[in-house]
GROMACS .gro file of C-alpha atoms in nm:
model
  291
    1UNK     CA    1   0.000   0.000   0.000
    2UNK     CA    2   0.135   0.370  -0.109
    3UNK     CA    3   0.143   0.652   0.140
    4UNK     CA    4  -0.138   0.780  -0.091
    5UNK     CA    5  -0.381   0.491  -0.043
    6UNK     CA    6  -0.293   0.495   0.379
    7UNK     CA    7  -0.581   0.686   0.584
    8UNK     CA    8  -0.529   1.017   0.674
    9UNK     CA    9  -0.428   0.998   1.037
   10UNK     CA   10  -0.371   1.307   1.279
   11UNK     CA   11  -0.070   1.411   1.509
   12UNK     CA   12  -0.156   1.138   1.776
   13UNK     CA   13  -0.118   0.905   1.508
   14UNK     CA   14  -0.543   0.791   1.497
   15UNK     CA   15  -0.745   0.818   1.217
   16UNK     CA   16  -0.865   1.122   1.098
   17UNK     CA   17  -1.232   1.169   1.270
   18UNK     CA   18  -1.364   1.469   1.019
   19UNK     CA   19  -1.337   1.204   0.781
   20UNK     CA   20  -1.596   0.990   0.872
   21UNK     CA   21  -1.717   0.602   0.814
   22UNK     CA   22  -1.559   0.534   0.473
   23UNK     CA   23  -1.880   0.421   0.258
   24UNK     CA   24  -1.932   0.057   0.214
   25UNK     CA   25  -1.874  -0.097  -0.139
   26UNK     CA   26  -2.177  -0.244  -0.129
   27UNK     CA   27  -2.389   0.038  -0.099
   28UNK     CA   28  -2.199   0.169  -0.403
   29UNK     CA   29  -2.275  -0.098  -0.579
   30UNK     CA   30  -2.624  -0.118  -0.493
   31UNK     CA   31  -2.619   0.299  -0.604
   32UNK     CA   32  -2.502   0.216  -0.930
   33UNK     CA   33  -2.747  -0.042  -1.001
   34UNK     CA   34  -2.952   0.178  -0.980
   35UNK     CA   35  -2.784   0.427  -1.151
   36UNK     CA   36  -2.786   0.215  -1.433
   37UNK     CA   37  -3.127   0.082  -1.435
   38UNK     CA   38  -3.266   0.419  -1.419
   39UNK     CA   39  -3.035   0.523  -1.724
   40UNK     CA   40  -3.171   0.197  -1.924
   41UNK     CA   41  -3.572   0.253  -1.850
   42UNK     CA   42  -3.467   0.593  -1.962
   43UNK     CA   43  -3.367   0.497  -2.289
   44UNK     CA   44  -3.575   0.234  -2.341
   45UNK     CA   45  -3.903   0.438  -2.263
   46UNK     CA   46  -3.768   0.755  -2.364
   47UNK     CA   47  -3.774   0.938  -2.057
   48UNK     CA   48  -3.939   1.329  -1.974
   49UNK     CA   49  -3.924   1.434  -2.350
   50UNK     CA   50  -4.092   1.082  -2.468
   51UNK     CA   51  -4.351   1.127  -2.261
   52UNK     CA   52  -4.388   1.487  -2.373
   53UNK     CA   53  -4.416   1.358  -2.740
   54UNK     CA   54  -4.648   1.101  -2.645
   55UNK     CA   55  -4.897   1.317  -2.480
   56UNK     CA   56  -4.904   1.676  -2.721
   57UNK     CA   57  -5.055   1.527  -3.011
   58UNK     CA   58  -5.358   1.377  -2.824
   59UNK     CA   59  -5.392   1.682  -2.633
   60UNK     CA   60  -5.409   1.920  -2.902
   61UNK     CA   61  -5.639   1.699  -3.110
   62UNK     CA   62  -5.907   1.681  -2.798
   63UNK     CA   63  -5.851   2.047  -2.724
   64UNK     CA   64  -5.919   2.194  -3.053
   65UNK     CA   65  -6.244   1.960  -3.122
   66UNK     CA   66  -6.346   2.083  -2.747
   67UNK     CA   67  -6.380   2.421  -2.905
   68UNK     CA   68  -6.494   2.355  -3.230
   69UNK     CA   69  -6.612   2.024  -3.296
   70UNK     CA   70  -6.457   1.995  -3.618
   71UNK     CA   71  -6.241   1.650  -3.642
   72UNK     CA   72  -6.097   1.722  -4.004
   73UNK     CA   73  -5.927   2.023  -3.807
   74UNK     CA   74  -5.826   1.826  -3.466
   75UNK     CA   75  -5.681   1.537  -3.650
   76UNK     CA   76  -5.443   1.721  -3.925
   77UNK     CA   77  -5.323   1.962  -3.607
   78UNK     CA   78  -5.261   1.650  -3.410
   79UNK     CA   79  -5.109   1.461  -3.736
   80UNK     CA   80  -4.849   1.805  -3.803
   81UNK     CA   81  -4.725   1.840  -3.415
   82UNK     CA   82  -4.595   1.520  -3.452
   83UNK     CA   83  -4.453   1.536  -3.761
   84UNK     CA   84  -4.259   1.873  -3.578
   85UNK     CA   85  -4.180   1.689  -3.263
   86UNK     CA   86  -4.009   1.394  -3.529
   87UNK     CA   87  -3.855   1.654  -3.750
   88UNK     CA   88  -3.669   1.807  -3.455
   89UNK     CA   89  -3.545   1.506  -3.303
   90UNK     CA   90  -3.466   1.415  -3.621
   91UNK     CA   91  -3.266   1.818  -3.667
   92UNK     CA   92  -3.073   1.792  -3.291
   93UNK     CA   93  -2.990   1.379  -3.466
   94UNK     CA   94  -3.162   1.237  -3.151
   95UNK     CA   95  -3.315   0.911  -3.092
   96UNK     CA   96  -3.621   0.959  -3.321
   97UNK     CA   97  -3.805   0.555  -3.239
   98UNK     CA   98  -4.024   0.739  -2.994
   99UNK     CA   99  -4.138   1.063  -3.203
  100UNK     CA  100  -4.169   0.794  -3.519
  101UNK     CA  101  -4.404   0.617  -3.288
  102UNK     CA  102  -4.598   0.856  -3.180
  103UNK     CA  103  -4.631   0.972  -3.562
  104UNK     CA  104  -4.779   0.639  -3.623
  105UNK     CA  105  -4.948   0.626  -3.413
  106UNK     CA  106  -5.114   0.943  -3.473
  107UNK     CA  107  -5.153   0.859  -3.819
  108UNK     CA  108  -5.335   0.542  -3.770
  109UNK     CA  109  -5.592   0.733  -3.592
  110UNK     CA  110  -5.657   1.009  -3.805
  111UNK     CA  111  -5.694   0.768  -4.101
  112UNK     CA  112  -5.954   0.570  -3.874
  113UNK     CA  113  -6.140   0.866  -3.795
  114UNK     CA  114  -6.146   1.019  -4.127
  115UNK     CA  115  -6.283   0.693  -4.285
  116UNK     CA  116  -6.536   0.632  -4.003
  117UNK     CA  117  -6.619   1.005  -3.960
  118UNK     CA  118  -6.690   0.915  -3.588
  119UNK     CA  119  -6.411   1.194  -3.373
  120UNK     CA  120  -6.367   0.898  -3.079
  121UNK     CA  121  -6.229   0.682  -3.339
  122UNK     CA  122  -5.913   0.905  -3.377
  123UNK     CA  123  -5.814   0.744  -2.993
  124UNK     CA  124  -5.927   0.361  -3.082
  125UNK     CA  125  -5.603   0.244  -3.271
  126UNK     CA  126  -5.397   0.385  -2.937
  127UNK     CA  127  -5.655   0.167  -2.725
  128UNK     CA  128  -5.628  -0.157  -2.915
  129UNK     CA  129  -5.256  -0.100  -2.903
  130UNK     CA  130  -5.279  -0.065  -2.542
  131UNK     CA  131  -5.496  -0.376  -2.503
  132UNK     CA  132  -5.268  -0.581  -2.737
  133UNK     CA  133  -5.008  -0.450  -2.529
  134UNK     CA  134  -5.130  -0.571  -2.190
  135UNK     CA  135  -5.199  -0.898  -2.304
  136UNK     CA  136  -4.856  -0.941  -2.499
  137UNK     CA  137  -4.722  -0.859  -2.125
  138UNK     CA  138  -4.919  -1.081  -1.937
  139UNK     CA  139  -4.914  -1.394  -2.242
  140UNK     CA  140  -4.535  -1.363  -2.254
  141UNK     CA  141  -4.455  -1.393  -1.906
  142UNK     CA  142  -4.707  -1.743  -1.865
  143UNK     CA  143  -4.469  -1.854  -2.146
  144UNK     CA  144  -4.153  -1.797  -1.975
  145UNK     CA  145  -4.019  -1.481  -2.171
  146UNK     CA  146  -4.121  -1.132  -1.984
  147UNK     CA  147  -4.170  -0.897  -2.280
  148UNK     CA  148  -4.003  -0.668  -2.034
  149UNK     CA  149  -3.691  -0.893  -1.995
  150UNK     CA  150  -3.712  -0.884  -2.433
  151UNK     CA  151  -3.711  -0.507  -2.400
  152UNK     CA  152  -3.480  -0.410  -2.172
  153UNK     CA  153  -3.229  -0.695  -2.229
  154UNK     CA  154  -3.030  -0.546  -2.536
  155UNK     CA  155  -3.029  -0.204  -2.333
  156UNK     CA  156  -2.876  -0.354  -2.024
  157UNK     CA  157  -2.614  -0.544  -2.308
  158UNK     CA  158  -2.756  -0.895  -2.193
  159UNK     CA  159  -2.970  -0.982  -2.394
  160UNK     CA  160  -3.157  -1.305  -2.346
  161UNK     CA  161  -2.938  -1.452  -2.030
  162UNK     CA  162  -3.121  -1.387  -1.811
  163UNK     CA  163  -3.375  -1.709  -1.953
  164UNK     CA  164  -3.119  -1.941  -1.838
  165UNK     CA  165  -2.810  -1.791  -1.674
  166UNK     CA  166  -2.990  -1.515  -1.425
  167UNK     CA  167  -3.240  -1.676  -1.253
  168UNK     CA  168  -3.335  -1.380  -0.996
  169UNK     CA  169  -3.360  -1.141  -1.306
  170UNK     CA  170  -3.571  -1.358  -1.492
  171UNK     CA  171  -3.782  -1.325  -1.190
  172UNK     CA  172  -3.748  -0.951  -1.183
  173UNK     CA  173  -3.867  -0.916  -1.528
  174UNK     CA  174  -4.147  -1.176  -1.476
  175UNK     CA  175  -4.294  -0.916  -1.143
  176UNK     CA  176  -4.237  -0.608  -1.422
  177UNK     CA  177  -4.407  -0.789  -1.681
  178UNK     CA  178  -4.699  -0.874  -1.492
  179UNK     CA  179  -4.714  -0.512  -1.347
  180UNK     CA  180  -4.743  -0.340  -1.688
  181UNK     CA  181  -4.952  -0.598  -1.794
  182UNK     CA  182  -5.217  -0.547  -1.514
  183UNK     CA  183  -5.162  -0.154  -1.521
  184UNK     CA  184  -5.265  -0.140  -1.904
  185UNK     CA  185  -5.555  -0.388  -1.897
  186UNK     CA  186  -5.706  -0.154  -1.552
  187UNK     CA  187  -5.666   0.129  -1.835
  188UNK     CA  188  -5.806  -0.067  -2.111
  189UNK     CA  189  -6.073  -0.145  -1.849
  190UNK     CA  190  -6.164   0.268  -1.790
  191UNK     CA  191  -6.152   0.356  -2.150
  192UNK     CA  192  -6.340   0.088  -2.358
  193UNK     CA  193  -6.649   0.163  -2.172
  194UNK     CA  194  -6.652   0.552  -2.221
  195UNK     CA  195  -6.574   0.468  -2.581
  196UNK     CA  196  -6.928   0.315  -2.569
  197UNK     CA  197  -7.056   0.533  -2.299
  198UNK     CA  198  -6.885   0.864  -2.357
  199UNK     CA  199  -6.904   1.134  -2.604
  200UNK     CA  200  -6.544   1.249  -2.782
  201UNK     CA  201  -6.428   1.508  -2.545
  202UNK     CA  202  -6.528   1.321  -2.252
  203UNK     CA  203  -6.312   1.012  -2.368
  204UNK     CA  204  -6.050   1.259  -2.506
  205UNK     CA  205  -6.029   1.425  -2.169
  206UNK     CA  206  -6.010   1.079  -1.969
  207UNK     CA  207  -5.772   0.923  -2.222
  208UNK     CA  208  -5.528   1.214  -2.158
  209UNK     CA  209  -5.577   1.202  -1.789
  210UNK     CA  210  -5.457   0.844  -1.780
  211UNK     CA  211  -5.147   0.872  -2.022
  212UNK     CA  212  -4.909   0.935  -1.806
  213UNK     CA  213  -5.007   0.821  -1.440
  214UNK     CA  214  -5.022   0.442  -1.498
  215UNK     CA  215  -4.712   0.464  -1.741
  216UNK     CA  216  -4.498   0.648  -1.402
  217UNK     CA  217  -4.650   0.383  -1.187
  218UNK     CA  218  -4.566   0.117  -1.441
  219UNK     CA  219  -4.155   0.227  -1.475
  220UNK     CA  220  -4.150   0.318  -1.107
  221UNK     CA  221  -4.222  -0.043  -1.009
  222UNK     CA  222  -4.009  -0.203  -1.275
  223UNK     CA  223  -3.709   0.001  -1.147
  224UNK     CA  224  -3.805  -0.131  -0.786
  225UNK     CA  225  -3.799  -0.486  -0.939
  226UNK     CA  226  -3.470  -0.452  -1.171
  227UNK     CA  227  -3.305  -0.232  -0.871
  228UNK     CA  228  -3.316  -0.548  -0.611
  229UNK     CA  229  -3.216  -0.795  -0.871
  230UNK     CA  230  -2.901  -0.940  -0.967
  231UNK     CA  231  -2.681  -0.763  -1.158
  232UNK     CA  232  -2.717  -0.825  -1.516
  233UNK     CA  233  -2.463  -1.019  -1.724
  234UNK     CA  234  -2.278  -0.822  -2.003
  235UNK     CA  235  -2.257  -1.066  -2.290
  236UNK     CA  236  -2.147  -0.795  -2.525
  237UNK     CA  237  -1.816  -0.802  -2.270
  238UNK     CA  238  -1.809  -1.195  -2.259
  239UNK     CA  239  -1.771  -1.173  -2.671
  240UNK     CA  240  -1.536  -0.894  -2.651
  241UNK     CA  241  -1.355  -1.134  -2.351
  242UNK     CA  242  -1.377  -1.431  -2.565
  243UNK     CA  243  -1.257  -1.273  -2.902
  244UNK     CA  244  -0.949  -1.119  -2.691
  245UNK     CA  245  -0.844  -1.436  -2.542
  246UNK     CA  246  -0.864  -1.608  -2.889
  247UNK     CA  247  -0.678  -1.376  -3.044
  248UNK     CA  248  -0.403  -1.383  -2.788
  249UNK     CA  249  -0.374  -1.740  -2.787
  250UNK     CA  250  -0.352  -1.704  -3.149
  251UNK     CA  251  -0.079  -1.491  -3.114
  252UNK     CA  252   0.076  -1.774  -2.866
  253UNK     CA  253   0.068  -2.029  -3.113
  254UNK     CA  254   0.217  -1.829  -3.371
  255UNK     CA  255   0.500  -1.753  -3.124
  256UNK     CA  256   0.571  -2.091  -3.057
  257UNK     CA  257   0.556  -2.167  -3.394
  258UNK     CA  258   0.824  -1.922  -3.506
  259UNK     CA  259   1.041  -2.076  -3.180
  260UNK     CA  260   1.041  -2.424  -3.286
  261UNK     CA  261   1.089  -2.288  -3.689
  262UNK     CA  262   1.351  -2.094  -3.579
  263UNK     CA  263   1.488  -2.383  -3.383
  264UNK     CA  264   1.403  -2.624  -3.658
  265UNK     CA  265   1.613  -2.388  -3.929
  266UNK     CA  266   1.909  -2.366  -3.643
  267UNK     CA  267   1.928  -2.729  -3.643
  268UNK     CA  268   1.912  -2.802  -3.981
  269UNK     CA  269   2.185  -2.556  -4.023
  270UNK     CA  270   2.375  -2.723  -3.784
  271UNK     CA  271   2.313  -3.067  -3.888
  272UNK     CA  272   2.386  -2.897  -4.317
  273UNK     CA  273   2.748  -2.760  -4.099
  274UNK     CA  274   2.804  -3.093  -3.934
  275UNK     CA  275   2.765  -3.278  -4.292
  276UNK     CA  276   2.962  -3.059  -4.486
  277UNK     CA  277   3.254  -3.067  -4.196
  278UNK     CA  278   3.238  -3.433  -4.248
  279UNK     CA  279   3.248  -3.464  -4.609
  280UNK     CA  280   3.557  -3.234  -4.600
  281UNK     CA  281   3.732  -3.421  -4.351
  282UNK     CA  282   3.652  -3.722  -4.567
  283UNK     CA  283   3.784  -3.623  -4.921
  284UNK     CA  284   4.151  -3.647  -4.785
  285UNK     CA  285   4.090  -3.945  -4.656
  286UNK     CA  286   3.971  -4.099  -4.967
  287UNK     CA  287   4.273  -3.962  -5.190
  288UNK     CA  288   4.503  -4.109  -4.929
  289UNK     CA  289   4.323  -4.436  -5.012
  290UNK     CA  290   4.386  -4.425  -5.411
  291UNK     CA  291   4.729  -4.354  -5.317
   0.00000   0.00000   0.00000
């Protein structure tokens, strides 16, 4: 140990008490778990600004047919904010799989309520997607693969070991699997009836109400799950590991090789010196014999 690395003592020759309990490594590791699951629902959900982009377009449209009841004028407002929120992601060269979405999205509903000429139909693609959703969550986990786990696994650079190799994650990813599933079917369960029940802006109102609540409440417990589970295991760095130690045992063999050719050439050149030596020493020999 280096004098740098020794505590800090004082004149008596104790340690240093202004310094205070040095912090235990496992409460740093357990911070940056949590660092880093935080960081990957981030970028897998797409964070403040995703939600932002998620909720404008479906606020304008119900605001603008609150005041004037006209859908043609609701759904093409709707349709161009999201266009602008894509086109700027797309300006600053940001992660644009979230705006693209959202312009999908959009567009599927406009085109649904344009044909149908019924306003409420602008939100039904979004709902369907959202029941889909909740059962793909739900369906997945019965059959041993968390949609959550499929998500989040090429974030976290592990992709599917978790299945067999990370038990207690596959767990973790099971609970957050079956918590977004259950979240999104109790919304699907709120909204399909004021579809039926409800007139546009009612719906439109409600539908905006519950975008982001259950969607906070749906990350928030999949970061509790993901924050007490094992760590997760970086295959990425197990390649990159496995491709390094190939290519340095690579590089072994075709040391040794170029030893024993080196050797190989130093005997044959030795054994070529020995011959010749002896052929030389012979050739007097032999004349002596004629003679």
């Amino acid at each position: 140990m280096t004098s740098h690395d020794r505590p800090t003592t004082d004149a008596e020759g104790g340690p240093d008490a202004s310094a205070g309990p040095s912090p235990d490594p496992g409460d740093r590791t357990d911070a940056d778990s949590r660092q880093v699951t935080e960081a990957a629902l981030f970028e897998a959900f797409g964070g403040v600004r995703g939600m932002v982009e998620t909720v404008v377009p479906g606020l304008l449209f119900v605001t603008i047919f609150t005041i004037n009841k006209d859908l043609h004028t609701s759904a093409i407002a709707a349709l161009a904010v999201s266009l602008v929120l894509a086109a700027v992601r797309l300006v600053r060269k940001d992660t644009v799989k979230h705006a693209f979405s959202g312009v999908f999205g959009v567009a599927f509903g406009v085109v649904f309520a344009m044909m149908t000429g019924n306003a409420k139909d602008f939100y039904l693609p979004g709902m369907l997607y959202t029941l889909g959703l909740a059962l793909a969550y739900m369906i997945t986990t019965l059959a041993g693969v968390p949609l959550i786990g499929l998500i989040l696994g090429p974030v976290f650079k592990e992709n599917l070991s978790w299945r067999t190799r990370n038990p207690g994650r596959k767990a973790a990813y099971a609970k957050a699997s079956w918590a977004w599933g259950l979240i999104l079917f109790a919304k699907c369960a709120i909204l399909f009836p004021l579809y039926w029940w409800a007139d546009t802006t009612q719906l439109g109102w409600v539908l905006i109400a519950l975008k982001i609540p259950p969607f906070l409440l749906a990350v928030y417990l999949t970061w509790v799950f993901l924050a007490k589970a094992p760590a997760p295991i970086d295959v990425f760095a197990e390649m990159e590991a496995k491709e390094q130690a190939e290519k340095e045992a690579e590089e072994r063999r075709r040391g040794e090789r170029e030893v024993l050719d080196r050797v190989a050439d130093d005997v044959y050149q030795e054994m070529a010196s020995e011959a010749a030596t002896e052929a030389a020493d012979e050739r007097p020999r032999r004349a002596r014999h004629r003679r």
